[in-house]
PDB file of C-alpha atoms and ligand atoms in Angstrom:
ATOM      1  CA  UNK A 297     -17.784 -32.281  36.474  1.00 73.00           C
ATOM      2  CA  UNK A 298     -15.050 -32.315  33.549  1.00 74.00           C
ATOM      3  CA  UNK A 299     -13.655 -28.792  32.863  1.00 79.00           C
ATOM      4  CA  UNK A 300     -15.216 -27.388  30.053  1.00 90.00           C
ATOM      5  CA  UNK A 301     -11.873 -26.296  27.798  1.00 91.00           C
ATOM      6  CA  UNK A 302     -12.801 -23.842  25.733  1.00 90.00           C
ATOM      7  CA  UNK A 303     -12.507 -24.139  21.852  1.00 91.00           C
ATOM      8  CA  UNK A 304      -8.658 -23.193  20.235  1.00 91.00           C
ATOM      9  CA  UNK A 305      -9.765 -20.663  18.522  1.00 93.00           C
ATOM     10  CA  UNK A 306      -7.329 -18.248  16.037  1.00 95.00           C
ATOM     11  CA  UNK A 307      -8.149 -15.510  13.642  1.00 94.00           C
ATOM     12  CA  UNK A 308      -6.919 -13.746  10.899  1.00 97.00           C
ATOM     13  CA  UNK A 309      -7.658  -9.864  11.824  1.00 97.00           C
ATOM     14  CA  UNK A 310     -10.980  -8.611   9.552  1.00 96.00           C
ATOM     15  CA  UNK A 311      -8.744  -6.160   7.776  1.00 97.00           C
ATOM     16  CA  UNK A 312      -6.992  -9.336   5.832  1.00 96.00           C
ATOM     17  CA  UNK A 313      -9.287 -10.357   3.384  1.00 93.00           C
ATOM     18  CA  UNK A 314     -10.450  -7.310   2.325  1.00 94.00           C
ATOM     19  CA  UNK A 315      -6.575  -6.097   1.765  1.00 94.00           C
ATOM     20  CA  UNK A 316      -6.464  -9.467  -0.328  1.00 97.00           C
ATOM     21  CA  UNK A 317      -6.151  -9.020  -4.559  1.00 96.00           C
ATOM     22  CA  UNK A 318      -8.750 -11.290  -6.050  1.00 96.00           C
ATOM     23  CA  UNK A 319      -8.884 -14.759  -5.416  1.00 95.00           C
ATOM     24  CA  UNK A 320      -8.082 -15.813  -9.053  1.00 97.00           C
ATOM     25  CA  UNK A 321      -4.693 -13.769  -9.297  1.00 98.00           C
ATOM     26  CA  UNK A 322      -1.644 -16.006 -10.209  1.00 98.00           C
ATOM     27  CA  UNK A 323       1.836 -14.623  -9.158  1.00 98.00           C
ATOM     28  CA  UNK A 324       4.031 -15.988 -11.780  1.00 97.00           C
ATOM     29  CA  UNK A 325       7.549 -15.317  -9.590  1.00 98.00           C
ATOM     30  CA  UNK A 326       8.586 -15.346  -6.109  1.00 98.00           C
ATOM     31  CA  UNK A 327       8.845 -11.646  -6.287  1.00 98.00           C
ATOM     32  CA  UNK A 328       5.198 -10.991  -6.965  1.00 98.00           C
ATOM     33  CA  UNK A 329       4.614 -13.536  -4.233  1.00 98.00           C
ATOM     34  CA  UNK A 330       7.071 -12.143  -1.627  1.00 98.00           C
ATOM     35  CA  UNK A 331       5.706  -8.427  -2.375  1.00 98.00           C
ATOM     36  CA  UNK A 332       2.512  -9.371  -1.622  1.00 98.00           C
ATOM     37  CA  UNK A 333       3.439 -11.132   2.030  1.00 98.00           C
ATOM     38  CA  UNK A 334       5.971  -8.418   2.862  1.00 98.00           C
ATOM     39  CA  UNK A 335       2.607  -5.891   1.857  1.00 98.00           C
ATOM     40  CA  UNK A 336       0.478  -7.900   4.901  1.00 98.00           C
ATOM     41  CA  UNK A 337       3.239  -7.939   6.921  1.00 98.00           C
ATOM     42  CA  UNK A 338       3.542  -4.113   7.080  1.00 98.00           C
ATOM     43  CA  UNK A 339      -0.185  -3.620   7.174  1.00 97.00           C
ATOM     44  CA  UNK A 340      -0.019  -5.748   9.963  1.00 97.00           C
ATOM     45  CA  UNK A 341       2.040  -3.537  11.773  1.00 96.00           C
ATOM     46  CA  UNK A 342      -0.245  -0.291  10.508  1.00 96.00           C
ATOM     47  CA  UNK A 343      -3.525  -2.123  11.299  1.00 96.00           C
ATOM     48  CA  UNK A 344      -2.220  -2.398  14.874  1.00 95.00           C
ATOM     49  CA  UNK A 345      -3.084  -6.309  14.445  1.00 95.00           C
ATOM     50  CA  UNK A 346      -0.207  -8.006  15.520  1.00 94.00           C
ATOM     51  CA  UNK A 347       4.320  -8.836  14.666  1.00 94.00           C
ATOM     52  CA  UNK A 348       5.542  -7.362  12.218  1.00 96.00           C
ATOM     53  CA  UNK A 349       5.494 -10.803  10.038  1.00 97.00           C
ATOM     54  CA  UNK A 350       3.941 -12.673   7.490  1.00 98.00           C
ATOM     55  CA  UNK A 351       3.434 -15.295   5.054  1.00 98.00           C
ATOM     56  CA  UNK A 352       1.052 -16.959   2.602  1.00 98.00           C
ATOM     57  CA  UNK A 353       1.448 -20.558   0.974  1.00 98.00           C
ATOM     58  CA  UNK A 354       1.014 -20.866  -2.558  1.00 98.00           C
ATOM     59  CA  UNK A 355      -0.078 -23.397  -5.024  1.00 97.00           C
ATOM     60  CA  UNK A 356       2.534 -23.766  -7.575  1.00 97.00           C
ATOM     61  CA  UNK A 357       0.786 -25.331 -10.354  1.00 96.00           C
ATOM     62  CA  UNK A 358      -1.612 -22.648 -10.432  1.00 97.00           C
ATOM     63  CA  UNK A 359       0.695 -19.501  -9.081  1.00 97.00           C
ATOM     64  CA  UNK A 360      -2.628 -18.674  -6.974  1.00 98.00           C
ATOM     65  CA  UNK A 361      -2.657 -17.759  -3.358  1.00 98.00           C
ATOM     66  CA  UNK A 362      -4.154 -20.852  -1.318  1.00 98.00           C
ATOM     67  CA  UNK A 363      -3.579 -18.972   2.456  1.00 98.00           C
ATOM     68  CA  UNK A 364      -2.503 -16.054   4.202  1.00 98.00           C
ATOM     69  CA  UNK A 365      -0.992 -15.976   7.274  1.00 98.00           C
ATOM     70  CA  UNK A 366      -0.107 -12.577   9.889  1.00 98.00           C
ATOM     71  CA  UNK A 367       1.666 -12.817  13.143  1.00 96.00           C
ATOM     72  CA  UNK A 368      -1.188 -13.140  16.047  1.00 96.00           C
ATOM     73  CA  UNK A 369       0.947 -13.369  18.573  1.00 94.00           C
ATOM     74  CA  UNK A 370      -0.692 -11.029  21.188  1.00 93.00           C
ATOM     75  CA  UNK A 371      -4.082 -10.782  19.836  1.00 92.00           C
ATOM     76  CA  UNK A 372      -4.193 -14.753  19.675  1.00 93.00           C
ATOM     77  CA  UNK A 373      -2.894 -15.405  23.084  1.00 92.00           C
ATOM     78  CA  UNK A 374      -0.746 -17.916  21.303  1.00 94.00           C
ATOM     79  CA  UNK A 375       3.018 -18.107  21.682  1.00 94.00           C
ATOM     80  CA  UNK A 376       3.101 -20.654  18.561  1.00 96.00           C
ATOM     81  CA  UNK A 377       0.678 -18.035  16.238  1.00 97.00           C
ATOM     82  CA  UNK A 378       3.630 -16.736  13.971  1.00 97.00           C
ATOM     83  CA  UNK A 379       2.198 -16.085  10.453  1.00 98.00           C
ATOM     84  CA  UNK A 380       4.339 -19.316   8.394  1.00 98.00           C
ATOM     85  CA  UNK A 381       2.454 -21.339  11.022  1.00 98.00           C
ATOM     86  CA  UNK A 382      -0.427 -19.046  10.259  1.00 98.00           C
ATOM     87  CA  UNK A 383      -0.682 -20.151   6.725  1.00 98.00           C
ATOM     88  CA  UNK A 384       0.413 -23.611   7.292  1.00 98.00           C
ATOM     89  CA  UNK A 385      -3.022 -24.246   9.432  1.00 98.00           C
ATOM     90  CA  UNK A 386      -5.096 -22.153   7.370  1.00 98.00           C
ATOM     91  CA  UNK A 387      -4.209 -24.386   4.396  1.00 97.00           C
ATOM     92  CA  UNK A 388      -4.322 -27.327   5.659  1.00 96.00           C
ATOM     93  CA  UNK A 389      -8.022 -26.830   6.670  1.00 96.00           C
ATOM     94  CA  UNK A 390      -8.798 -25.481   3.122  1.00 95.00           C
ATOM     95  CA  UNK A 391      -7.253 -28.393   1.329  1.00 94.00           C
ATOM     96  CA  UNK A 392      -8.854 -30.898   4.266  1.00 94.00           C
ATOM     97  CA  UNK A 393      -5.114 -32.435   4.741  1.00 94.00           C
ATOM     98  CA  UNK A 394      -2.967 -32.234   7.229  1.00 95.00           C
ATOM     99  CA  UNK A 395      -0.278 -32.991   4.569  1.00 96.00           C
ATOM    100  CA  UNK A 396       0.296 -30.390   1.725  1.00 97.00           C
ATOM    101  CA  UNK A 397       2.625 -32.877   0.168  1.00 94.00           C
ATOM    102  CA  UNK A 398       0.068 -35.814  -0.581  1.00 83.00           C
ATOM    103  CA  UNK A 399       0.184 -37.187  -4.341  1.00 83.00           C
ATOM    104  CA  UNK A 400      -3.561 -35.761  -4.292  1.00 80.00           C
ATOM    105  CA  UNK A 401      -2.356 -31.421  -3.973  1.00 83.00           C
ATOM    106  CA  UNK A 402      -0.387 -29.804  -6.030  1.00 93.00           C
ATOM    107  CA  UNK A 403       3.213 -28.461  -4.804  1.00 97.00           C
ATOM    108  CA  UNK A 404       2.876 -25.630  -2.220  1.00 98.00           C
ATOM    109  CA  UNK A 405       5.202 -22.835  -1.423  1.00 98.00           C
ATOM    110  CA  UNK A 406       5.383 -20.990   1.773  1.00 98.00           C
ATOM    111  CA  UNK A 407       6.521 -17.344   1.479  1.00 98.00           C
ATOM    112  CA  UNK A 408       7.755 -15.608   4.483  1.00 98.00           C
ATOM    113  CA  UNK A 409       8.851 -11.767   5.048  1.00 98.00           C
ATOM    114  CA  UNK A 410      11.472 -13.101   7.735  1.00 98.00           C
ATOM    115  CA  UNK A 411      13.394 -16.241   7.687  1.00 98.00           C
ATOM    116  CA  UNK A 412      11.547 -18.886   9.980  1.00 98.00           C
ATOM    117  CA  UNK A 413      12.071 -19.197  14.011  1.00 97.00           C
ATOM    118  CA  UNK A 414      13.779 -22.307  15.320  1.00 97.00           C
ATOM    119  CA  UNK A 415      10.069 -23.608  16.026  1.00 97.00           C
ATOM    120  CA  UNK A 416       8.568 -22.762  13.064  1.00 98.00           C
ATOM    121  CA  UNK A 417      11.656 -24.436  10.515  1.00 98.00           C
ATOM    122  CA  UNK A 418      10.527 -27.455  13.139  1.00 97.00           C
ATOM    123  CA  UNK A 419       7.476 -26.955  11.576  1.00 98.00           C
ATOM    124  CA  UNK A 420       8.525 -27.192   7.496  1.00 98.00           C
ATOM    125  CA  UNK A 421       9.233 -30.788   7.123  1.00 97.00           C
ATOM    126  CA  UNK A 422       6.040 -32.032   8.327  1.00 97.00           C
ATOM    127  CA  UNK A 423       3.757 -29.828   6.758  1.00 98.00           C
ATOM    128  CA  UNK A 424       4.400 -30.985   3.525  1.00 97.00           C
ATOM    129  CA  UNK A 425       5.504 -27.767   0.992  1.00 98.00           C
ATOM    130  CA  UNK A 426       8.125 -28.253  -1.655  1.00 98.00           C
ATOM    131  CA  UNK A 427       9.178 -24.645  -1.390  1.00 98.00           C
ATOM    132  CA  UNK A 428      10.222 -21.932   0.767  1.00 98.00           C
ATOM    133  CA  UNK A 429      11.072 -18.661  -0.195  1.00 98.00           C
ATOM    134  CA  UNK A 430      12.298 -16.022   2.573  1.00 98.00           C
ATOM    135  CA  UNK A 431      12.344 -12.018   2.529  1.00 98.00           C
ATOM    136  CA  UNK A 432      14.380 -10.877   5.977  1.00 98.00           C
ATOM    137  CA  UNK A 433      17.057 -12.557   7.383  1.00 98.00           C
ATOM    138  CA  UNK A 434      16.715 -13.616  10.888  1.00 95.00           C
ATOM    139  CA  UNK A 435      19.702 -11.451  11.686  1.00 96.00           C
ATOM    140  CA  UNK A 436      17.378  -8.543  11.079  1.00 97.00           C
ATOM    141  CA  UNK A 437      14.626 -10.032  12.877  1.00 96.00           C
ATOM    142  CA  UNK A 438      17.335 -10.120  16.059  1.00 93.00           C
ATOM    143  CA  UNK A 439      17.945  -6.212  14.824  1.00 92.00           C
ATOM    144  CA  UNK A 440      15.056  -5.265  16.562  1.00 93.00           C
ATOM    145  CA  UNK A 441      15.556  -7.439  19.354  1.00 92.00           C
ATOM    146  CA  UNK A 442      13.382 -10.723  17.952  1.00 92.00           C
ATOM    147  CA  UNK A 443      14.439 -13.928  19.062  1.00 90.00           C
ATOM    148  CA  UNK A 444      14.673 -16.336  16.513  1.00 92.00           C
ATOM    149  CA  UNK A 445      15.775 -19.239  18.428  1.00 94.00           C
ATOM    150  CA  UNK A 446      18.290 -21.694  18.262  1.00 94.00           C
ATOM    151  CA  UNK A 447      18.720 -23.362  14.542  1.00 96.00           C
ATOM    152  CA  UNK A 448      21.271 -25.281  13.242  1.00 96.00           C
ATOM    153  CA  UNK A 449      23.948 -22.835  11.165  1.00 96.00           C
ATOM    154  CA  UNK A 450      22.739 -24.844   7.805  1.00 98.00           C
ATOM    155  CA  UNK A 451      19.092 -25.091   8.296  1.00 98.00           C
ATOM    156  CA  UNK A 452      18.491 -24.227   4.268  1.00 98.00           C
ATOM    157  CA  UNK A 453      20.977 -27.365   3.540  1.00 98.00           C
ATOM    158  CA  UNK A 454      19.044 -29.498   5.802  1.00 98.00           C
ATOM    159  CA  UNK A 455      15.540 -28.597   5.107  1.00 98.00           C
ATOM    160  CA  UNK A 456      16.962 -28.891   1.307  1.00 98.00           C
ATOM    161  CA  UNK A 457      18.137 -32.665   2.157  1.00 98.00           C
ATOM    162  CA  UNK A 458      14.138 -33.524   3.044  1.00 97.00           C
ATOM    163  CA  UNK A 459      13.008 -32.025   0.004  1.00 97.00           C
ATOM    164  CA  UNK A 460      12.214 -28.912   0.423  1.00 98.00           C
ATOM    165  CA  UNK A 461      13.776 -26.131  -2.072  1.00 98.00           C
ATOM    166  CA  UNK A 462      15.152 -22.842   0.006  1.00 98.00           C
ATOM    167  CA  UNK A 463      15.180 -19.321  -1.655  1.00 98.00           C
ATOM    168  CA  UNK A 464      16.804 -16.433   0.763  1.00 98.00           C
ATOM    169  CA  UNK A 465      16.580 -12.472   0.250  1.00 98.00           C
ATOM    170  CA  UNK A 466      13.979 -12.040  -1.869  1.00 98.00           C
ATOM    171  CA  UNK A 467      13.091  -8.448  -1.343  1.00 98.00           C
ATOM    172  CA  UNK A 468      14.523  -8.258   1.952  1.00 98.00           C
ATOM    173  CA  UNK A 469      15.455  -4.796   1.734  1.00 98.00           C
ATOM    174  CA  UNK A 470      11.905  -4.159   1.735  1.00 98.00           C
ATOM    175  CA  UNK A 471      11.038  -6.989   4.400  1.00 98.00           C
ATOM    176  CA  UNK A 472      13.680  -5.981   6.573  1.00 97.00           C
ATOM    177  CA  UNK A 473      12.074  -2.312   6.741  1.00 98.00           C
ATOM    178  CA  UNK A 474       8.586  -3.588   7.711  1.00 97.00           C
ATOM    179  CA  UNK A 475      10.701  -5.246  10.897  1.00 97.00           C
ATOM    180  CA  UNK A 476      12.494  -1.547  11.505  1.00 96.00           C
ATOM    181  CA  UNK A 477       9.106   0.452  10.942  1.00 96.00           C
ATOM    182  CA  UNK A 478       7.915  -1.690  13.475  1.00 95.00           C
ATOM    183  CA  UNK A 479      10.675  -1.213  15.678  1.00 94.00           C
ATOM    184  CA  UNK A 480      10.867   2.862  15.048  1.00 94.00           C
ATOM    185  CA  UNK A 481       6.699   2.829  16.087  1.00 92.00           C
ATOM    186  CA  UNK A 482       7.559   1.013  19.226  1.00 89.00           C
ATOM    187  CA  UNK A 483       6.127  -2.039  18.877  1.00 88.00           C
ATOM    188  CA  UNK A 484       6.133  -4.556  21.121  1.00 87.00           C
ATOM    189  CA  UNK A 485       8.768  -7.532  21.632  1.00 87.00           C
ATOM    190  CA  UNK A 486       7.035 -10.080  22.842  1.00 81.00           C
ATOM    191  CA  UNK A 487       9.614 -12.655  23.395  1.00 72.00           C
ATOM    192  CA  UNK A 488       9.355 -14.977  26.234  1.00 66.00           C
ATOM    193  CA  UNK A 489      12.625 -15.625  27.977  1.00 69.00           C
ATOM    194  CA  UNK A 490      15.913 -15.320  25.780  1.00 65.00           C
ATOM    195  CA  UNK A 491      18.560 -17.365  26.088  1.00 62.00           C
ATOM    196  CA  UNK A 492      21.401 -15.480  28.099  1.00 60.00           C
TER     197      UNK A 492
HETATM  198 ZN1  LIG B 798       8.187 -18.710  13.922  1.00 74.43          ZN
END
């Protein structure tokens, strides 16, 4: 007998789409875009649903929100379920494309209320957005004792040389005390092993 495998299965946590504005909202700036991701990633953290992160890609012909992503982390089982990969996936399924670049989509943003993890800027080029607009810096996501990784020094100049347009602290005052309420209500660090 084969091993039955089960299904790879992740969620977003119920509380998500109810927290959502309506569908047909358009965020005309990177502001109203990062305010709402840096708003799931600290009802993330009050929900009790997962890391204090997340992120959402947008459509950028529209300004509408195509997917949400939260960190599910724990919850998932799932080392790799970080909220930019999150949305990514989500996306992707909606639009029925692994590629959110194809001549047939419009541009896509990803917004993210920390900078991205050495796996998950890995993850940018191939998934296609134009766009990425950060709130936190990972220095604050190290603050509370997140690893980010190791990424090259000028990771916005490279992922800027294959196309994609980098935006850094947008709100991350506000992003960076989401990580710090997290920290100050003990959540968990739930890195694996840290480079010495
Ligand atoms: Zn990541």
């Amino acid at each position: 007998m084969p091993p039955s495998y089960p299904n790879i299965v992740l969620r977003l946590p119920d509380w998500l789409e109810v927290a959502l504005p309506p569908a047909e909202r358009i965020y005309t700036s990177r502001e109203e875009r990062m305010d709402l991701v840096v708003d799931l990633a600290r009802q993330n953290i009050e929900q009790g649903s997962g890391g204090p992160f997340a992120a959402a890609v947008f459509d950028l012909d529209s300004g509408k929100l195509l997917a949400p992503g939260v960190n599910q982390v724990v919850d998932g089982c799932c080392s790799i379920a970080h909220a930019e990969l999150m949305a990514l996936m989500l996306a992707q399924q909606l639009t029925g494309s692994h590629d959110l670049g194809g001549s047939s989509h419009p541009p896509c943003e990803l917004v993210t209320s920390t900078e991205p993890c050495a796996m998950c800027l890995g993850a940018l080029p191939w998934s296609g957005i134009v766009s990425l607009v950060c709130g936190a810096r990972d220095e604050d996501a190290r603050e509370i004792g997140f690893d980010e990784g190791d990424k090259p020094n000028d990771w916005p100049e490279k992922l800027k040389q294959r196309g994609i347009a980098v935006y850094r602290d947008v709100r991350r005052p506000q992003a960076l005390a989401v990580l710090r309420k997290y920290r100050d209500l003990g959540g968990q660090i739930y890195n694996g092993r840290s480079a010495p």
